[in-house]
Coordinates of C-alpha atoms and ligand atoms in Angstrom, one line a residue:
M16 CA 90.0 125.0 97.9
R17 CA 91.7 121.6 98.6
R18 CA 93.9 121.2 95.6
L19 CA 96.0 118.3 97.1
E20 CA 93.1 116.2 98.5
G21 CA 94.4 112.7 99.3
K22 CA 97.9 113.3 98.0
N23 CA 100.8 111.9 100.1
V24 CA 103.6 114.5 100.6
L25 CA 107.0 114.3 102.2
V26 CA 108.4 117.7 103.4
T27 CA 112.0 117.4 104.5
G28 CA 113.2 119.6 107.4
S29 CA 109.7 120.6 108.3
S30 CA 110.0 121.0 112.1
S31 CA 110.5 124.8 111.6
G32 CA 110.4 127.7 109.3
I33 CA 109.4 127.4 105.7
G34 CA 109.2 123.6 105.9
R35 CA 106.7 123.9 108.7
A36 CA 104.6 126.4 106.8
I37 CA 104.6 124.1 103.8
A38 CA 103.4 121.1 105.9
I39 CA 100.6 123.2 107.3
R40 CA 99.6 124.7 103.9
F41 CA 99.7 121.2 102.2
G42 CA 97.5 119.9 105.1
H43 CA 95.1 122.8 104.5
E44 CA 95.0 121.7 100.8
G45 CA 94.0 118.2 101.8
A46 CA 97.3 116.4 101.6
N47 CA 98.6 113.7 104.0
V48 CA 101.9 114.9 105.2
V49 CA 105.1 113.3 106.3
I50 CA 107.0 115.6 108.6
N51 CA 110.8 114.9 108.5
Y52 CA 113.1 116.3 111.1
R53 CA 116.7 115.8 112.0
K54 CA 117.0 116.7 115.7
D55 CA 114.0 118.4 117.3
A56 CA 111.2 115.9 117.8
E57 CA 109.1 118.3 119.8
K58 CA 109.0 120.9 117.1
A59 CA 108.1 118.2 114.6
E60 CA 105.2 117.2 116.8
E61 CA 104.1 120.8 116.9
T62 CA 104.2 121.0 113.0
E63 CA 102.1 117.8 112.9
R64 CA 99.6 119.2 115.3
L65 CA 99.3 122.4 113.2
A66 CA 99.1 120.5 109.9
R67 CA 96.3 118.2 111.2
E68 CA 94.4 121.2 112.6
A69 CA 94.6 122.9 109.1
G70 CA 93.8 119.7 107.3
K71 CA 91.1 118.3 109.5
S72 CA 90.8 114.7 108.2
I73 CA 94.3 114.3 106.9
K74 CA 96.9 111.6 107.8
S75 CA 100.3 112.4 109.1
L76 CA 103.6 110.7 109.9
I77 CA 106.7 112.0 111.7
I78 CA 110.1 110.6 110.6
Q79 CA 113.5 111.3 112.0
A80 CA 116.2 111.3 109.3
D81 CA 119.3 113.2 108.3
V82 CA 118.8 113.8 104.6
S83 CA 122.5 113.9 104.0
R84 CA 122.8 110.2 105.0
E85 CA 122.0 107.7 102.3
E86 CA 120.9 105.0 104.8
D87 CA 118.6 107.5 106.7
V88 CA 116.9 108.5 103.4
V89 CA 116.4 105.0 102.2
E90 CA 114.9 104.0 105.5
M91 CA 112.7 107.0 105.5
F92 CA 111.3 106.1 102.1
N93 CA 110.8 102.4 103.2
K94 CA 108.8 103.6 106.2
I95 CA 106.6 106.0 104.1
L96 CA 105.9 103.3 101.4
G97 CA 105.5 100.7 104.1
E98 CA 102.9 102.8 105.9
W99 CA 101.1 104.5 103.1
G100 CA 102.0 102.4 100.0
T101 CA 102.6 105.5 97.8
L102 CA 104.1 109.0 97.7
D103 CA 102.9 111.7 95.3
I104 CA 104.9 114.8 96.1
L105 CA 108.4 115.3 97.5
V106 CA 109.4 118.7 98.9
N107 CA 113.2 119.0 99.4
N108 CA 113.2 121.8 101.9
A109 CA 115.9 120.9 104.5
G110 CA 118.9 123.3 104.3
I111 CA 121.7 124.8 106.3
Q112 CA 124.1 127.7 105.9
K113 CA 127.5 128.5 107.4
L114 CA 129.2 131.9 107.4
S115 CA 133.0 132.2 106.9
A116 CA 135.3 134.0 104.5
S117 CA 135.9 131.6 101.6
H118 CA 139.7 131.5 102.1
E119 CA 139.2 130.5 105.7
T120 CA 136.5 127.9 105.2
K121 CA 137.2 124.5 106.6
V122 CA 136.7 121.6 104.2
E123 CA 134.4 119.8 106.7
D124 CA 132.1 122.9 106.9
F125 CA 132.0 123.2 103.1
D126 CA 131.2 119.5 102.7
K127 CA 128.5 119.6 105.4
V128 CA 126.6 122.4 103.7
I129 CA 126.9 120.7 100.3
A130 CA 125.9 117.3 101.9
V131 CA 122.7 118.6 103.5
N132 CA 121.6 121.0 100.8
L133 CA 122.7 119.3 97.6
R134 CA 123.3 115.7 98.3
G135 CA 120.2 115.6 100.5
T136 CA 118.1 116.9 97.7
F137 CA 119.7 114.4 95.3
L138 CA 119.2 111.4 97.7
C139 CA 115.5 112.2 98.4
S140 CA 114.8 112.9 94.7
R141 CA 116.5 109.6 93.7
E142 CA 114.3 107.6 96.1
A143 CA 111.2 109.5 95.0
I144 CA 111.9 109.0 91.3
K145 CA 112.5 105.3 91.7
H146 CA 109.1 105.0 93.3
F147 CA 107.4 107.3 90.7
L148 CA 108.8 105.2 87.9
A149 CA 107.8 101.9 89.6
R150 CA 104.2 103.1 90.1
R151 CA 104.1 104.3 86.4
Y152 CA 102.0 107.5 86.9
G153 CA 104.6 110.0 87.8
G154 CA 104.9 112.4 90.7
V155 CA 106.0 115.9 91.7
I156 CA 109.3 117.2 93.2
I157 CA 109.8 120.7 94.4
N158 CA 113.1 122.0 95.7
N159 CA 113.7 124.8 98.1
S160 CA 116.4 126.8 96.4
S161 CA 117.3 130.4 97.2
V162 CA 117.9 133.7 95.4
H163 CA 121.5 132.7 95.9
E164 CA 121.2 130.2 93.1
I165 CA 121.8 133.3 91.0
I166 CA 123.0 136.1 93.4
P167 CA 126.6 135.6 94.5
W168 CA 126.9 135.6 98.4
P169 CA 130.3 136.4 99.8
G170 CA 130.9 134.6 103.1
Y171 CA 128.4 131.9 102.2
L172 CA 130.3 130.2 99.3
S173 CA 129.1 126.6 100.1
Y174 CA 125.5 127.7 100.4
A175 CA 125.5 129.7 97.2
A176 CA 127.2 126.8 95.4
S177 CA 124.7 124.3 96.8
K178 CA 121.8 126.4 95.6
S179 CA 123.2 126.8 92.1
G180 CA 123.6 123.0 92.2
I181 CA 120.0 122.6 93.1
S182 CA 119.1 124.8 90.1
S183 CA 121.0 122.5 87.8
L184 CA 119.6 119.4 89.5
T185 CA 116.1 120.7 89.1
K186 CA 116.5 121.3 85.4
T187 CA 118.4 118.1 84.7
L188 CA 115.9 115.8 86.5
A189 CA 113.0 117.7 84.9
L190 CA 114.3 117.0 81.5
E191 CA 115.4 113.4 82.3
Y192 CA 112.0 112.3 83.6
A193 CA 109.5 114.7 81.8
D194 CA 108.3 111.8 79.6
K195 CA 107.5 109.7 82.7
G196 CA 105.0 112.2 84.1
I197 CA 107.4 113.5 86.7
R198 CA 107.5 117.3 87.2
V199 CA 110.5 118.9 89.0
N200 CA 110.5 122.5 89.9
A201 CA 112.0 124.9 92.5
V202 CA 111.1 127.9 94.6
A203 CA 113.8 130.5 95.3
P204 CA 112.9 132.5 98.4
G205 CA 114.5 135.9 99.1
A206 CA 114.8 137.2 102.7
I207 CA 112.1 135.3 104.7
I208 CA 111.2 135.6 108.4
T209 CA 112.4 132.3 109.8
P210 CA 114.7 131.1 112.7
V211 CA 117.7 131.1 110.4
N212 CA 117.4 134.9 110.0
R213 CA 116.8 135.6 113.7
A214 CA 119.8 137.9 114.0
W215 CA 118.4 140.6 111.7
V216 CA 114.7 139.8 112.1
E217 CA 114.8 140.6 115.8
D218 CA 116.9 143.7 115.5
P219 CA 114.8 146.6 114.2
R220 CA 117.7 148.6 112.8
R221 CA 119.2 145.6 110.9
R222 CA 115.8 144.5 109.7
A223 CA 115.1 148.0 108.3
E224 CA 118.5 147.9 106.6
V225 CA 117.6 144.5 105.0
E226 CA 114.1 145.5 104.0
S227 CA 115.3 148.8 102.4
R228 CA 117.1 146.6 99.8
I229 CA 114.0 144.7 98.8
P230 CA 111.9 146.3 96.1
L231 CA 108.6 145.2 97.7
G232 CA 109.9 146.9 100.9
R233 CA 109.6 144.0 103.4
A234 CA 110.8 140.5 104.2
G235 CA 108.6 137.6 103.1
T236 CA 106.7 135.2 105.3
P237 CA 107.0 131.4 105.4
E238 CA 103.3 131.3 104.5
E239 CA 103.9 133.3 101.3
M240 CA 106.6 130.7 100.3
A241 CA 104.2 127.8 101.2
A242 CA 101.6 129.2 98.8
V243 CA 104.1 129.0 95.9
F244 CA 105.0 125.4 96.8
A245 CA 101.3 124.5 96.9
F246 CA 100.8 126.0 93.5
L247 CA 103.7 124.0 92.0
A248 CA 102.5 120.8 93.7
S249 CA 99.0 121.2 92.3
D250 CA 97.5 120.4 88.9
D251 CA 97.3 124.2 88.4
A252 CA 101.0 123.8 87.5
S253 CA 100.5 120.7 85.4
Y254 CA 102.3 122.2 82.4
I255 CA 105.3 123.6 84.4
T256 CA 108.5 121.7 84.8
G257 CA 112.2 122.5 85.2
Q258 CA 111.5 126.0 86.5
T259 CA 112.5 128.0 89.5
I260 CA 110.0 130.6 90.8
L261 CA 111.8 133.5 92.4
A262 CA 109.6 134.3 95.3
C263 CA 111.8 137.2 96.5
G264 CA 109.9 140.5 96.6
G265 CA 111.9 141.7 93.6
L266 CA 115.4 141.0 95.1
T267 CA 116.6 139.5 91.8
L268 CA 115.6 142.6 89.8
Y269 CA 118.9 144.4 90.3
P270 CA 117.4 146.8 92.9
E271 CA 120.4 149.2 92.5
F272 CA 118.8 150.1 89.1
R273 CA 115.6 151.4 90.7
K274 CA 116.7 154.9 89.9
P275 CA 118.7 155.8 86.7
W276 CA 122.4 156.0 87.3
S277 CA 122.9 158.6 84.6
G278 CA 121.2 160.8 82.1
Ligands
NAD19 P1 115.1 126.6 109.2 O1 116.4 126.5 109.8 O2 113.9 127.0 110.1 O3 114.7 125.3 108.4 C1 115.7 124.4 108.0 C2 115.2 123.0 108.4 O4 116.0 122.0 107.8 C3 115.2 122.8 109.9 O5 114.0 122.3 110.3 C4 116.3 121.9 110.1 O6 116.1 121.1 111.3 C5 116.3 121.1 108.8 N1 117.5 120.3 108.6 C6 118.8 120.8 108.7 N2 119.7 119.8 108.4 C7 118.9 118.7 108.2 C8 119.3 117.4 107.8 N3 120.5 117.0 107.7 N4 118.3 116.5 107.6 C9 117.0 116.9 107.8 N5 116.6 118.1 108.1 C10 117.6 119.0 108.3 O7 115.3 127.7 108.0 P2 114.3 128.1 106.8 O8 114.6 129.5 106.5 O9 112.9 127.6 107.0 O10 115.0 127.2 105.6 C11 114.3 126.2 104.9 C12 114.8 126.2 103.5 O11 114.6 127.5 102.9 C13 116.3 126.0 103.4 O12 116.6 125.1 102.3 C14 116.9 127.4 103.1 O13 118.1 127.3 102.4 C15 115.8 127.9 102.2 N6 115.8 129.4 102.2 C16 115.5 130.1 103.2 C17 115.5 131.5 103.1 C18 115.2 132.4 104.3 O14 115.4 133.7 104.1 N7 114.7 132.0 105.4 C19 115.8 132.1 101.9 C20 116.1 131.3 100.8 C21 116.1 129.9 100.9

């Protein structure tokens, strides 16, 4: 089923991981995809090849831009609209995380994570919404959040705070622009097999330890996340806005309560 036939989609940070899977899945659904990357042009080209293979007759563009930089984002939107005239769907996927005890975190590291994850999501959303308003028939925004928008994460203060911020941004933009035909939602992945998790994914003992904490008993795949983004982007989700879908294998269900503590 090609639910996104002919739609123009921008996926930020789609040279790897979940973003790459989203670009491929959206291509498979018939969408024309813009692959944004920050550093790795070769990996972006690989994403493009795979998306075109999945989508057969789709169009694609590759654009280098750092989503935390206003001038990069504005230029990226100018290029997309210059080439294709219109954009229908924005996926704010680009994200980073940095580990350090909160009391030892350097201000520049804190700012960097907030700048990519939260400011980047704001900047791309702002440019997309300007365009959606100008063309007068709305559009769709989907943000890649995390279970850490609700689960505290010691050692990753800036990341958890940025994802909570994305939750608020999602709901606020959804409410602000609902009457303009703009839907804004988010997906909150749990533990997913991507490069960012290489350390535990490639170590069988650590992976078993992580997976023992997940009610469904395993880590998720980028393709499983992409399926949720595709649903939210499609008209199957036409009456859904301001929501976060927790795609986390049950990680947010208080797994410690699987067995009664008393009685
Ligand atoms: P990843 O590192 O493979 O993907 C992140 C992408 O963002 C990379 O392609 C990277 O180049 C890009 N990026 C980083 N900074 C950028 C910038 N300034 N401008 C443009 N692009 C930039 O990791 P992933 O796991 O695929 O992460 C994708 C998203 O999913 C992130 O927002 C992450 O927080 C979220 N997420 C991942 C998991 C997980 O378990 N993997 C869980 C929850 C949420």
